[in-house]
mmCIF file of C-alpha atoms in Angstrom:
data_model
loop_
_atom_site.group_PDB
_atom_site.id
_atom_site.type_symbol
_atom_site.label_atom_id
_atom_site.label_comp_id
_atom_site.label_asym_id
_atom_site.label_seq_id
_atom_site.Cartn_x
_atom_site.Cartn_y
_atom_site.Cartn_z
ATOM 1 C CA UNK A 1469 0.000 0.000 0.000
ATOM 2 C CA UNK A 1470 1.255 3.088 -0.732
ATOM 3 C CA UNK A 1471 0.738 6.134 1.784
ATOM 4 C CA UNK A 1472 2.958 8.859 -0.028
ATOM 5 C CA UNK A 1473 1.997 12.357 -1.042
ATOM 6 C CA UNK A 1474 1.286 12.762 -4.678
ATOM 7 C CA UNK A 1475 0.472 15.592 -6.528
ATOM 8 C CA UNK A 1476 -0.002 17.511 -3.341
ATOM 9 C CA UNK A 1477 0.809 21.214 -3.131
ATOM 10 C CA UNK A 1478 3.036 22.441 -0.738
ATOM 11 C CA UNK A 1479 -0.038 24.162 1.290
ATOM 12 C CA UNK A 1480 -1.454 20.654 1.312
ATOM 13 C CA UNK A 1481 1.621 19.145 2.989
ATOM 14 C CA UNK A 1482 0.791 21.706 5.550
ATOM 15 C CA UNK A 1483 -2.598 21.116 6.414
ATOM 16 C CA UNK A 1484 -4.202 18.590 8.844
ATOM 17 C CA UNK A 1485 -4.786 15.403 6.745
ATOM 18 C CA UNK A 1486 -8.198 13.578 6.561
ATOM 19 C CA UNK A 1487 -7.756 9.711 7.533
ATOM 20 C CA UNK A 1488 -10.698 7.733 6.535
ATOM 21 C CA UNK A 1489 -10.297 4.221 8.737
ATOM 22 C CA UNK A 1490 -12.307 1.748 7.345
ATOM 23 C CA UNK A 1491 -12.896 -1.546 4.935
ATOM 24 C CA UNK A 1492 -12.175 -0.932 1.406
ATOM 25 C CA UNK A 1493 -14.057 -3.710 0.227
ATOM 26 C CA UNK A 1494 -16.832 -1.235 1.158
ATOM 27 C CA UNK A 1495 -19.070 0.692 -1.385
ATOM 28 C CA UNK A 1496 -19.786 3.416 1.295
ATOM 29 C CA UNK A 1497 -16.272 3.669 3.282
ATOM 30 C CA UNK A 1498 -14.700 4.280 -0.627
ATOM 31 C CA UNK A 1499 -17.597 6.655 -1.970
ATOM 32 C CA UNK A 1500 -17.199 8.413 1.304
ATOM 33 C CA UNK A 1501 -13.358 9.082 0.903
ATOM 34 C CA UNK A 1502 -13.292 9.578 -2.774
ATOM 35 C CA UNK A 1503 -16.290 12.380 -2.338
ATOM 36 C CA UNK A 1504 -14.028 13.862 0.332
ATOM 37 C CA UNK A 1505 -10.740 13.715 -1.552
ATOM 38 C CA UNK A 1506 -12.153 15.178 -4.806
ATOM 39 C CA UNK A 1507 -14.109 17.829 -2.669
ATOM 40 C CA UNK A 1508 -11.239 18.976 -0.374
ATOM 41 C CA UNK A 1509 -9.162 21.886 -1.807
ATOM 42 C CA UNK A 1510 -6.493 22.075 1.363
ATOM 43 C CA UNK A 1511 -6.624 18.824 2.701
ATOM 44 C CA UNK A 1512 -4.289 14.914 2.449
ATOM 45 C CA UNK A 1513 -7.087 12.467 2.107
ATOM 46 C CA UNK A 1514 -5.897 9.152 2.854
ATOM 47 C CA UNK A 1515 -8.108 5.773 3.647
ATOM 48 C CA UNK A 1516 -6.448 3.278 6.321
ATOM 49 C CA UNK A 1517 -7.515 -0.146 6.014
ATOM 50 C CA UNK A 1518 -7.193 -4.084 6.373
ATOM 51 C CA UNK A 1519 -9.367 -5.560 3.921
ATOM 52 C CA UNK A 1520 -9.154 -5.283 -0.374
ATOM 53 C CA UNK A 1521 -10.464 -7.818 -2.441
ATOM 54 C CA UNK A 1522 -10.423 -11.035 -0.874
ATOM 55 C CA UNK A 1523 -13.747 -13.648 0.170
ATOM 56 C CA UNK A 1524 -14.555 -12.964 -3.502
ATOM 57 C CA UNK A 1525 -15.629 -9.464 -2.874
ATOM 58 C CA UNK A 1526 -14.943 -7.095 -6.163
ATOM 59 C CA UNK A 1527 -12.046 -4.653 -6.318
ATOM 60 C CA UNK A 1528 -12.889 -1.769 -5.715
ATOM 61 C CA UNK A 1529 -9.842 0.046 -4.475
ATOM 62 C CA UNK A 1530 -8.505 2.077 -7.814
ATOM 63 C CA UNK A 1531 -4.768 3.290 -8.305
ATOM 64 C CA UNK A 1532 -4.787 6.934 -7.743
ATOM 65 C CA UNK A 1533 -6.500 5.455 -4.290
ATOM 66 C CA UNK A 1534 -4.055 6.726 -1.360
ATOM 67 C CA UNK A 1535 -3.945 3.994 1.423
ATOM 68 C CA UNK A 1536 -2.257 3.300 4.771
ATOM 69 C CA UNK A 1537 -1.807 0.134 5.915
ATOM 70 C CA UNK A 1538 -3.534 -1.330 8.954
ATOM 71 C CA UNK A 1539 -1.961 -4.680 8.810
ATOM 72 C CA UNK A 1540 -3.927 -6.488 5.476
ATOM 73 C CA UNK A 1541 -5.774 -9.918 6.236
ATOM 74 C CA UNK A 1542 -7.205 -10.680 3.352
ATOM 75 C CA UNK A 1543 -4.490 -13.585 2.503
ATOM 76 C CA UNK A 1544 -6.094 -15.015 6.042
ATOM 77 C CA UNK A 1545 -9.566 -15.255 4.980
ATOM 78 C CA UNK A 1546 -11.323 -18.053 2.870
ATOM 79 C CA UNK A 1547 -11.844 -17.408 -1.037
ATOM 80 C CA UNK A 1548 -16.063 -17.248 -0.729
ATOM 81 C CA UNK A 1549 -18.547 -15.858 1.322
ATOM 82 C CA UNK A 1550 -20.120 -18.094 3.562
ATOM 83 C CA UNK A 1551 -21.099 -18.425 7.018
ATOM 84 C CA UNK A 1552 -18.047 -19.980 8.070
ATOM 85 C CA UNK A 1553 -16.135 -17.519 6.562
ATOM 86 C CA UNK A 1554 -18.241 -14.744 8.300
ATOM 87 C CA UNK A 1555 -17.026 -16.233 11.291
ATOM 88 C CA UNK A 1556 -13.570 -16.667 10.607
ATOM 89 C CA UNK A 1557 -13.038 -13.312 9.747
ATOM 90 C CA UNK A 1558 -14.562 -12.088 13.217
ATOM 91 C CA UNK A 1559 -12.026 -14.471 14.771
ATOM 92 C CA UNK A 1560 -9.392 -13.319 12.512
ATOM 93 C CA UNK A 1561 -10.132 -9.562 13.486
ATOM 94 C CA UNK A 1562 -10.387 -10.478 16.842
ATOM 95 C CA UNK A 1563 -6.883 -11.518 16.929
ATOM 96 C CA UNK A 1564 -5.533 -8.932 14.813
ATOM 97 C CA UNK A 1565 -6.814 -6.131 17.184
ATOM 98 C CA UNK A 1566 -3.768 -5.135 18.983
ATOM 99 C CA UNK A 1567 -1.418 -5.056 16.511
ATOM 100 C CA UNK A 1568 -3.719 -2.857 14.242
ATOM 101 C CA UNK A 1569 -4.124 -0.710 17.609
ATOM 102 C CA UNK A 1570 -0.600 -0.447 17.144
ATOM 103 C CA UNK A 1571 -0.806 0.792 13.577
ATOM 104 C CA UNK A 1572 -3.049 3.227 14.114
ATOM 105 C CA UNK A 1573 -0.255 4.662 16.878
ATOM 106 C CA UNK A 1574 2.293 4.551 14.206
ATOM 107 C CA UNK A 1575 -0.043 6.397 11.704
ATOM 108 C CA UNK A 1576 -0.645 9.050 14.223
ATOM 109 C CA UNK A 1577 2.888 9.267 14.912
ATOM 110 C CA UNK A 1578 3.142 9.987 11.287
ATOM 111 C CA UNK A 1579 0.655 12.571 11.071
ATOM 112 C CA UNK A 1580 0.244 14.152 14.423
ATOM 113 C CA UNK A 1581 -2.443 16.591 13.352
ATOM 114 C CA UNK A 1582 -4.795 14.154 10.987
ATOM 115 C CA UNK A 1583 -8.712 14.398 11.702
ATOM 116 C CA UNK A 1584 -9.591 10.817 11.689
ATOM 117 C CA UNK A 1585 -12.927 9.435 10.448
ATOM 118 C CA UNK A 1586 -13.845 6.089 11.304
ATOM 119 C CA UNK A 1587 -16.543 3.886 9.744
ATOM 120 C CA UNK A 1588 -17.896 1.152 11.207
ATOM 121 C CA UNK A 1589 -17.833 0.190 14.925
ATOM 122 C CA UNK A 1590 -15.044 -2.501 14.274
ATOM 123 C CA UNK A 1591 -12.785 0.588 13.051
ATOM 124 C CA UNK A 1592 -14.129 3.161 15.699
ATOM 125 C CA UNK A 1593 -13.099 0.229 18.482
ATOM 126 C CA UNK A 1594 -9.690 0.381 16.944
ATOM 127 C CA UNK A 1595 -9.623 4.291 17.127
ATOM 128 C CA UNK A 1596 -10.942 3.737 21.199
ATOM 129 C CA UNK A 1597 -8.189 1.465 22.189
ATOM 130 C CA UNK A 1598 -5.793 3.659 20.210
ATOM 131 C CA UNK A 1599 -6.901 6.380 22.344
ATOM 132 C CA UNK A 1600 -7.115 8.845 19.504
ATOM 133 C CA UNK A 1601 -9.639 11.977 18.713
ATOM 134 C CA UNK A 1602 -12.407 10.417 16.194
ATOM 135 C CA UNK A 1603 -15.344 11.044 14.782
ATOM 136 C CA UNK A 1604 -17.422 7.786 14.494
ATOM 137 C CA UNK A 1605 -20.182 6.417 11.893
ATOM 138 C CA UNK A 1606 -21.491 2.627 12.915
ATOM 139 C CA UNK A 1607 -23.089 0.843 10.261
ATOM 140 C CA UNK A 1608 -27.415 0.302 10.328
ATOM 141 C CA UNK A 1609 -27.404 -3.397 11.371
ATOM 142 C CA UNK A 1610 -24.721 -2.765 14.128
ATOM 143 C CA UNK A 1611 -26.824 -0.462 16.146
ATOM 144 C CA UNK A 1612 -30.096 -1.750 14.862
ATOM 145 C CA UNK A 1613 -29.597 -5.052 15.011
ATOM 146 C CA UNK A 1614 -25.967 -6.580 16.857
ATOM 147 C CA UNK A 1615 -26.484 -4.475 19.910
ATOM 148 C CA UNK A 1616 -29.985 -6.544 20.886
ATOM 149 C CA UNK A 1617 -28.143 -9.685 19.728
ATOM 150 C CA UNK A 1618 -25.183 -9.518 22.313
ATOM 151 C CA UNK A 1619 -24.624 -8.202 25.728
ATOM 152 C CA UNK A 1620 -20.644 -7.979 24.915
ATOM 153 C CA UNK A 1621 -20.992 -6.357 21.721
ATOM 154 C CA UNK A 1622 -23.382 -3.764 23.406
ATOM 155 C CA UNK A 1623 -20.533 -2.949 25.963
ATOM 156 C CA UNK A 1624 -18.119 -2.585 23.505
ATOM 157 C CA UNK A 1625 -19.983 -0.494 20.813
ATOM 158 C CA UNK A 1626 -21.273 1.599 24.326
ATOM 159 C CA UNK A 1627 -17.662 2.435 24.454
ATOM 160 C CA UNK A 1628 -17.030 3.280 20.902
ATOM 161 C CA UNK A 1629 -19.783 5.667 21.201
ATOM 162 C CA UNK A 1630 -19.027 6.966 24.004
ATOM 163 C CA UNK A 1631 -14.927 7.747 22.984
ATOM 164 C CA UNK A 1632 -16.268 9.056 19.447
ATOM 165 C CA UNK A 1633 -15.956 13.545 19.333
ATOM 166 C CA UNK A 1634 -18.988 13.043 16.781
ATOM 167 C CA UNK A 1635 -21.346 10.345 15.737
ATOM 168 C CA UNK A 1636 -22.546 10.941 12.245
ATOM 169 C CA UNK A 1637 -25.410 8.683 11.076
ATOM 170 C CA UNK A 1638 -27.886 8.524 8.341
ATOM 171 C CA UNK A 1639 -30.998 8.133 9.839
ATOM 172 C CA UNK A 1640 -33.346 9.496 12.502
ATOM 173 C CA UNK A 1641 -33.891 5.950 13.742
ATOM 174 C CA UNK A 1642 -30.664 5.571 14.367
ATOM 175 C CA UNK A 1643 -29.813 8.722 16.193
ATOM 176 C CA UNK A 1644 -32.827 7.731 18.255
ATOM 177 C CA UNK A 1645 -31.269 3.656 18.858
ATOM 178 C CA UNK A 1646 -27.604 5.405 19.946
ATOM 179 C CA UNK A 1647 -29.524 7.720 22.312
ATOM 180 C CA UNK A 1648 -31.512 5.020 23.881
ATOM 181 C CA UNK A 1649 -28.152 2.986 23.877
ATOM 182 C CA UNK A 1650 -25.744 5.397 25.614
ATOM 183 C CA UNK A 1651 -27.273 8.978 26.101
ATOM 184 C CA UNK A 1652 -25.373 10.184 23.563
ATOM 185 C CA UNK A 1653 -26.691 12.413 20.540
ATOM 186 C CA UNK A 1654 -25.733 11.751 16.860
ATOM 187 C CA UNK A 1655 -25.954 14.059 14.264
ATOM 188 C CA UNK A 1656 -28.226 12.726 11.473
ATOM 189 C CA UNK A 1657 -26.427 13.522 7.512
ATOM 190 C CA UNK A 1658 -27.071 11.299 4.278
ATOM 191 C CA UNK A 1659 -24.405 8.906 3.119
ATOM 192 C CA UNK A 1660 -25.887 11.015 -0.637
ATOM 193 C CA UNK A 1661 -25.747 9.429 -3.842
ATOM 194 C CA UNK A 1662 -24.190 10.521 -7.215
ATOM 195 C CA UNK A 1663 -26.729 12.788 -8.618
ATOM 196 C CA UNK A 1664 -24.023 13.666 -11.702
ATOM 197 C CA UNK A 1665 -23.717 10.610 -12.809
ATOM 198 C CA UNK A 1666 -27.177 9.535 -13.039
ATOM 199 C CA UNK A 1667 -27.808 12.782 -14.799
ATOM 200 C CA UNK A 1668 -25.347 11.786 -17.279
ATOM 201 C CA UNK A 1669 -27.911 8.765 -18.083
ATOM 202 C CA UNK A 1670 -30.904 8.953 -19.840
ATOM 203 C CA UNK A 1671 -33.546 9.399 -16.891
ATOM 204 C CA UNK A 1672 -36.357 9.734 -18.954
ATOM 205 C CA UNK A 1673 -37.105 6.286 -20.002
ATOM 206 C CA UNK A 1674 -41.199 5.928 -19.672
ATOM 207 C CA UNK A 1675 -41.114 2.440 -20.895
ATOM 208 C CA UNK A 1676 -39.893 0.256 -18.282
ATOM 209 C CA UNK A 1677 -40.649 -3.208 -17.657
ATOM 210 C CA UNK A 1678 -38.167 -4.824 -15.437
ATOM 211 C CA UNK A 1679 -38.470 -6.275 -12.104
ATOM 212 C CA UNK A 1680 -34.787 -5.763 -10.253
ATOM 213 C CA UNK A 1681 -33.892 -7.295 -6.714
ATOM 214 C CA UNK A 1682 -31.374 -4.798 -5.300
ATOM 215 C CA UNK A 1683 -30.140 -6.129 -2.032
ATOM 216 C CA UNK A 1684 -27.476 -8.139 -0.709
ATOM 217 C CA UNK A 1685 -28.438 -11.933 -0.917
ATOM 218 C CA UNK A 1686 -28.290 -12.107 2.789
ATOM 219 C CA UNK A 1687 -31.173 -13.864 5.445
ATOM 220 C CA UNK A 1688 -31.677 -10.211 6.420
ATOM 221 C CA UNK A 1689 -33.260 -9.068 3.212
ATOM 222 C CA UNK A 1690 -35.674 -11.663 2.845
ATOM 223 C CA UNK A 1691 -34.824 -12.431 -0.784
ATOM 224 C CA UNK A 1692 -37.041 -16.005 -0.799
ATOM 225 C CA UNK A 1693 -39.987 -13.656 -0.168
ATOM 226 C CA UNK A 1694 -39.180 -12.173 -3.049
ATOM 227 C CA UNK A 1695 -39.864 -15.435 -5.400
ATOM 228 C CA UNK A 1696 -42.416 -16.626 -2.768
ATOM 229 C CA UNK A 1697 -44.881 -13.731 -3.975
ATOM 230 C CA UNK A 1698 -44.006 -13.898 -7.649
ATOM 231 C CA UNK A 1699 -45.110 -17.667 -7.206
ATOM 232 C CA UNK A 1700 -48.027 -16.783 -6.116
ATOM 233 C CA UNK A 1701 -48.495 -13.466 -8.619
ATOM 234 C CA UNK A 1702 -50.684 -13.538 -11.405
ATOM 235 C CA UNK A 1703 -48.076 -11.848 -13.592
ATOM 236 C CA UNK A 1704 -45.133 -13.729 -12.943
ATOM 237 C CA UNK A 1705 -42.802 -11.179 -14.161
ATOM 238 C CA UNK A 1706 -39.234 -12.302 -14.256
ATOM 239 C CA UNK A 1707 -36.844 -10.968 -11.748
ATOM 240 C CA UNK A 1708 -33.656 -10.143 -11.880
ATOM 241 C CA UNK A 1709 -30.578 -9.649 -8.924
ATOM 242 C CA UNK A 1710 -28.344 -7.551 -8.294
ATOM 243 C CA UNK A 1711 -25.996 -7.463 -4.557
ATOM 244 C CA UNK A 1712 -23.237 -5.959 -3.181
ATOM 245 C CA UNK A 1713 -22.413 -9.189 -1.355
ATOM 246 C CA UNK A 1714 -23.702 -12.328 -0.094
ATOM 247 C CA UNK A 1715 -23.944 -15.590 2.217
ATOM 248 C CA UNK A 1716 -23.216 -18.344 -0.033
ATOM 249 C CA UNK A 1717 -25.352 -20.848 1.707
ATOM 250 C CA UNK A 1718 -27.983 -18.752 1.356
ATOM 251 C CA UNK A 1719 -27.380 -17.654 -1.906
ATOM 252 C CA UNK A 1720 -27.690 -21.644 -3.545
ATOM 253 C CA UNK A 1721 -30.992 -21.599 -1.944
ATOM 254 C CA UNK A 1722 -32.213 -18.609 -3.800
ATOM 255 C CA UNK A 1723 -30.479 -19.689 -6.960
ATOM 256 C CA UNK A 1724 -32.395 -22.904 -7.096
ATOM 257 C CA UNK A 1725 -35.680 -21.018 -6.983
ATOM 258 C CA UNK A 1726 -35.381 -18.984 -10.300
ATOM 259 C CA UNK A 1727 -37.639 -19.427 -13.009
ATOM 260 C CA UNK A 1728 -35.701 -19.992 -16.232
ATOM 261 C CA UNK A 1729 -36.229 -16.247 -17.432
ATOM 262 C CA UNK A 1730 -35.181 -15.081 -13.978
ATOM 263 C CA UNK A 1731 -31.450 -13.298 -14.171
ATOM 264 C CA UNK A 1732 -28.727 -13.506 -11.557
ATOM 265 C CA UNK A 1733 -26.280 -10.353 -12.372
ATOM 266 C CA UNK A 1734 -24.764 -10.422 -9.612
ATOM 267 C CA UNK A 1735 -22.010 -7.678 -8.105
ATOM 268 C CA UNK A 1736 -22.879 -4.763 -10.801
ATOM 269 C CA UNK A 1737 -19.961 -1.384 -10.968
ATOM 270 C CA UNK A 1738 -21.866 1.378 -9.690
ATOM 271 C CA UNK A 1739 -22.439 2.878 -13.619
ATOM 272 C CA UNK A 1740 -23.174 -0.475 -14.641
ATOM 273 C CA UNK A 1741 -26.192 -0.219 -11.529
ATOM 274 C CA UNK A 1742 -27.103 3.635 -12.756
ATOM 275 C CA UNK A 1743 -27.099 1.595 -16.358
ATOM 276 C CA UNK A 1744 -29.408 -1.084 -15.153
ATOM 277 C CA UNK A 1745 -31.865 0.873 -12.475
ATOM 278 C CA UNK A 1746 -32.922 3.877 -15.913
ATOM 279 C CA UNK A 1747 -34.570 0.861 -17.610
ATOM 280 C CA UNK A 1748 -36.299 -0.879 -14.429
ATOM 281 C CA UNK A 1749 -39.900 -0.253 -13.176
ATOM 282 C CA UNK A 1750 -39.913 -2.091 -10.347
ATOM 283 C CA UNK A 1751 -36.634 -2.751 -7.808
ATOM 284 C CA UNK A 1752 -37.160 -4.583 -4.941
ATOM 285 C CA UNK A 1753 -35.727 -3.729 -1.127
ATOM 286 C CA UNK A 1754 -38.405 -5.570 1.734
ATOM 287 C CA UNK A 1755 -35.442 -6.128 4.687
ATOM 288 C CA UNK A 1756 -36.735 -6.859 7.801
ATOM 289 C CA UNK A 1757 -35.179 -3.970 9.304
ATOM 290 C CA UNK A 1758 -33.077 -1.004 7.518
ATOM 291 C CA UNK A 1759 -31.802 2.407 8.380
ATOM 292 C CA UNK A 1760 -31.490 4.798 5.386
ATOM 293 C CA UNK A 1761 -31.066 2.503 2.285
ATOM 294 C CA UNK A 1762 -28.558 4.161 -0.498
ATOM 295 C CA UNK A 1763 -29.626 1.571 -3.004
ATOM 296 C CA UNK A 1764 -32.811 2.564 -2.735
ATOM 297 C CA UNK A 1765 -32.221 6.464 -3.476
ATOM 298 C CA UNK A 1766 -30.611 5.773 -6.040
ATOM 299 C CA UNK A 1767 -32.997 3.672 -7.569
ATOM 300 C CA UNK A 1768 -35.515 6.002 -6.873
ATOM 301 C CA UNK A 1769 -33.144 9.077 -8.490
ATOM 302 C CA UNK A 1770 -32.864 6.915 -11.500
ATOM 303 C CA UNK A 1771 -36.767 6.787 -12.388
ATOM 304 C CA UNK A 1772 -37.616 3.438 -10.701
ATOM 305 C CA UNK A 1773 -40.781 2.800 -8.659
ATOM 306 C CA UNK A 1774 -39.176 0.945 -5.131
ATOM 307 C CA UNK A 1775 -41.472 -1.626 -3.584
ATOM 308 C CA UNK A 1776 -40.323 -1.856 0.356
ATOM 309 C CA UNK A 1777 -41.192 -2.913 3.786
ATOM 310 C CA UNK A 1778 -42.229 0.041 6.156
ATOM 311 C CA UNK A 1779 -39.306 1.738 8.119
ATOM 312 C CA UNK A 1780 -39.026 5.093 10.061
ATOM 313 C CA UNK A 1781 -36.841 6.465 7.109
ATOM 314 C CA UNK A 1782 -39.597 6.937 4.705
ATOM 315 C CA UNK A 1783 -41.226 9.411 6.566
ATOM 316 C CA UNK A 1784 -38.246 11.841 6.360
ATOM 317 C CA UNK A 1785 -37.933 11.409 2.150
ATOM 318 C CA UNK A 1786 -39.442 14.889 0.730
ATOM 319 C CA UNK A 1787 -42.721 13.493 -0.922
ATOM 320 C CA UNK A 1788 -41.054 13.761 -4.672
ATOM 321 C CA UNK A 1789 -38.935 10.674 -3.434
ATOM 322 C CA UNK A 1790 -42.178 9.266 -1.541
ATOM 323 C CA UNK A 1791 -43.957 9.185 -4.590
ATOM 324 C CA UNK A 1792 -41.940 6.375 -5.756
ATOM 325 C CA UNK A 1793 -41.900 4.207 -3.128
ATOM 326 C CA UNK A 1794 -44.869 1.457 -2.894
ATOM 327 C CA UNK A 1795 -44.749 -0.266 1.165
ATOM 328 C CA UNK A 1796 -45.717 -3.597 0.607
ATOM 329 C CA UNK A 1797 -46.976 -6.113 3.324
ATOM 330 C CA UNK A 1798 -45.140 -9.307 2.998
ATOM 331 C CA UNK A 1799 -48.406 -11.413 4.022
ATOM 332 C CA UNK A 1800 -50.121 -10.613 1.428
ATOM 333 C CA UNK A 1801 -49.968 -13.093 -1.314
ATOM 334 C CA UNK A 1802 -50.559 -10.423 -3.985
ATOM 335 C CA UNK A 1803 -48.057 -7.623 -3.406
ATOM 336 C CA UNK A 1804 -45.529 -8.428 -5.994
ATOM 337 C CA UNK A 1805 -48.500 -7.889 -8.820
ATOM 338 C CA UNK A 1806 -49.879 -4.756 -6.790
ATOM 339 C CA UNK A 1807 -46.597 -3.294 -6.674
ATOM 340 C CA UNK A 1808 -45.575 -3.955 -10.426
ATOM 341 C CA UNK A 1809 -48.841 -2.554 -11.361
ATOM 342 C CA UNK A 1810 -48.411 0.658 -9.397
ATOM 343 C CA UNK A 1811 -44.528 0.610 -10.753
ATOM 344 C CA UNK A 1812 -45.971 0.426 -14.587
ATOM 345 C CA UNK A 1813 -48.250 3.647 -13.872
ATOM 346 C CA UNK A 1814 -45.661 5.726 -12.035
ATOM 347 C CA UNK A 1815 -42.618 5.327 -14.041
ATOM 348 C CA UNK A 1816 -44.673 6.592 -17.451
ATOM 349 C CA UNK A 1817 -43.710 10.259 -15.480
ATOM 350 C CA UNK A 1818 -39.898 11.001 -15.398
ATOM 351 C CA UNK A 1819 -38.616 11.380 -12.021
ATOM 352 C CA UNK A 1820 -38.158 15.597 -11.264
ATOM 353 C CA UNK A 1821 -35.894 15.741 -7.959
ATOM 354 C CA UNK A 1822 -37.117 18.726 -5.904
ATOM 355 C CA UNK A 1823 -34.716 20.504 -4.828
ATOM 356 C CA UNK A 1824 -34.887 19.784 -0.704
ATOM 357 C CA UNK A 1825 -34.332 15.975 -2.106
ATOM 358 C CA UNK A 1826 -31.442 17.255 -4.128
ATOM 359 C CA UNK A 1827 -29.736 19.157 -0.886
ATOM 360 C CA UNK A 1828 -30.461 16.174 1.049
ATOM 361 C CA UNK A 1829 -28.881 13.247 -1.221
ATOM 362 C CA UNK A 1830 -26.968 14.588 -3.713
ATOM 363 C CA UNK A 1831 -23.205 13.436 -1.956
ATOM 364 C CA UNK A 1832 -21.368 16.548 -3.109
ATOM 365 C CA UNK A 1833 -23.817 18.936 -0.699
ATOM 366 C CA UNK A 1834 -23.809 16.558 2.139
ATOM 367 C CA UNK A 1835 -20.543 15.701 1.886
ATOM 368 C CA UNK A 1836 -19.571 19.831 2.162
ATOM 369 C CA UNK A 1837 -21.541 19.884 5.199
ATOM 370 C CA UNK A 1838 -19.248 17.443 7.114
ATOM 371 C CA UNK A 1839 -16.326 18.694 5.260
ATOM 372 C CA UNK A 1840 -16.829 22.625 6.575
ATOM 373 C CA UNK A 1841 -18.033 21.363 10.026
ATOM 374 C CA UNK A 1842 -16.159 18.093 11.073
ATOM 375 C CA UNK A 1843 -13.374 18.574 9.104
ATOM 376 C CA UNK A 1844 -12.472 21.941 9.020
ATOM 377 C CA UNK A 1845 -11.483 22.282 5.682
ATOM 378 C CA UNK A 1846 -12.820 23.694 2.396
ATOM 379 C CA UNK A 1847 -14.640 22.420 -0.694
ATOM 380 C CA UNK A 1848 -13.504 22.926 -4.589
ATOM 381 C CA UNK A 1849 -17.582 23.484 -5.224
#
């Protein structure tokens, strides 16, 4: 990995640097520090990290990509996803913790005046035992979810909380959760999306007929539901899927259940998604708990109609991005065809933004926001 200045002006040098600490196998952790990096005008944006490409994740990680080195362990883990592997990695994290405690040290010893940013409570417990200044931002599920699941893993996110200078989160339910779990109050800003590049796509299309599952193929997103109501739909519209990642064991039970016309697509580049979403009616998203779902933004920026399960974030969308959204209830046999129909109506209108949903997702705003006020540095906008 390869921490070195490059094409950095001499003011730059000078500056406090940015450290993003977090997974760069992750789609949010990267779009997070590339916003910030393109954004920044007086700033060293650098991501520090452990994990790249390996359990058959994609690549994501690019060349002009500045990383630091938290001690890599992807040569440790197993070549698939699966459950076993889920819980090797824990135990290979586990272990790992105090000598990545110790490369945080070294990193600060390196740049004694970096603002550190880390995402996910894995990386903000790193940044605790460290004893460094961070601001924190956990991850849905962990707060959501983990913390009811575990008494221990309560304690210790409590405590990564609880060191963090600010927790930023993207969703009123779970500023709400961390207050209820340690009196402590988080400051609610949207991950955003990529409003330019979508606008770069032809948005218009009124003649969609595709039916797109957009989650990870994971228990937690209740994918057999999914073919479980087309079974029982009138319509039977084919279905196709698209995820970020998945539980293998899982996954061969879902795969077994397409219909021959049904598409598996899997782990899509983030054009080839913007691509895929301007020529789909209907995309999918019916988890059984969620805090403020990117995919589904950006499906919804993109012209789609989203069928979904009810959750608190829907009633803080501005009612342009409402519109689009068709809450389903999972016990009733006929919501696939309800939704599809209502998907076919809506999506003959072009999706218009307004422009409090355009301040509120498009990355480049939000991201300015934590940039002036977390980081204090300023934006090339």
């Amino acid at each position: 990995m390869n921490d070195r200045p490059s094409n950095i002006g001499v003011r730059g040098l000078q500056e406090k640097e940015i450290i993003i600490v977090g997974n760069a196998r992750s789609y949010h952790a990267i779009d997070w520090y590339r916003t910030i990096k393109n954004i920044c005008n007086n700033k060293n944006v650098l991501l520090a990290t452990d994990l790249i490409d390996s359990e058959s994740y994609l690549k994501i990680v690019r060349e002009d990509d500045r990383l630091i080195d938290l001690y890599n362990i992807d040569w440790l883990l197993f070549d698939r996803q699966t459950s076993a592997g889920n819980l090797w990695r824990n135990f290979i994290k586990f272990i790992f913790i105090p000598i990545q405690v110790v490369k945080i040290n070294d990193i600060r010893k390196k740049y004694p005046k970096a603002i550190y940013h880390a995402h996910s409570m894995y990386y903000m417990l790193l940044c605790w035992l460290a004893r460094i200044k961070f601001i924190g931002t956990p991850l849905g599920s962990e707060v959501l979810v983990r913390s009811d699941k575990s008494s221990v893993y309560r304690y210790f996110a409590i405590k990564s909380l609880m060191a963090a200078s600010h927790i930023l989160v993207d969703s009123e339910n779970l500023k709400n959760k961390i207050y209820d779990l340690c009196g402590k109050k988080a400051i609610v800003i949207q991950n955003g999306i990529d409003v330019s590049a979508i606008k770069g796509l032809q948005t218009k299309n009124t003649k969609r007929s595709k039916v797109l599952s957009i989650r990870a193929i994971v228990p937690l997103y209740r994918i057999e539901a999914i073919l479980e109501a087309r079974d029982a739909s009138k319509m039977k519209p084919s279905i196709s899927f698209i995820y970020p990642f998945w539980a293998d064991d899982y996954k061969r039970i879902i795969m077994s259940k397409l219909d021959p016309g049904d598409s598996d697509l899997g782990r899509l580049s983030r054009g080839q998604m913007y691509e895929l979403l301007t020529s789909t009616a209907l995309a999918i998203s019916i988890p059984k708990s969620d805090s403020s779902p990117r995919s589904v933004y950006e499906a919804i920026f993109c012209g789609c109609c989203v069928a979904v399960t009810y959750n608190p974030w829907i009633e803080n969308l501005p009612s342009c991005m409402r519109s689009r959204l068709y809450v389903v209830d999972i016990e009733d046999e006929e919501w696939l065809d309800k939704a599809y129909d209502f998907a076919l109506s809506i999506t003959k209108k072009p999706f218009k933004p307004s422009q409090m949903a355009l301040d509120l997702f498009d990355q480049k705003k939000t991201m300015k926001k934590v940039v002036e006020t977390f980081y204090e540095a300023k934006c090339d906008l």
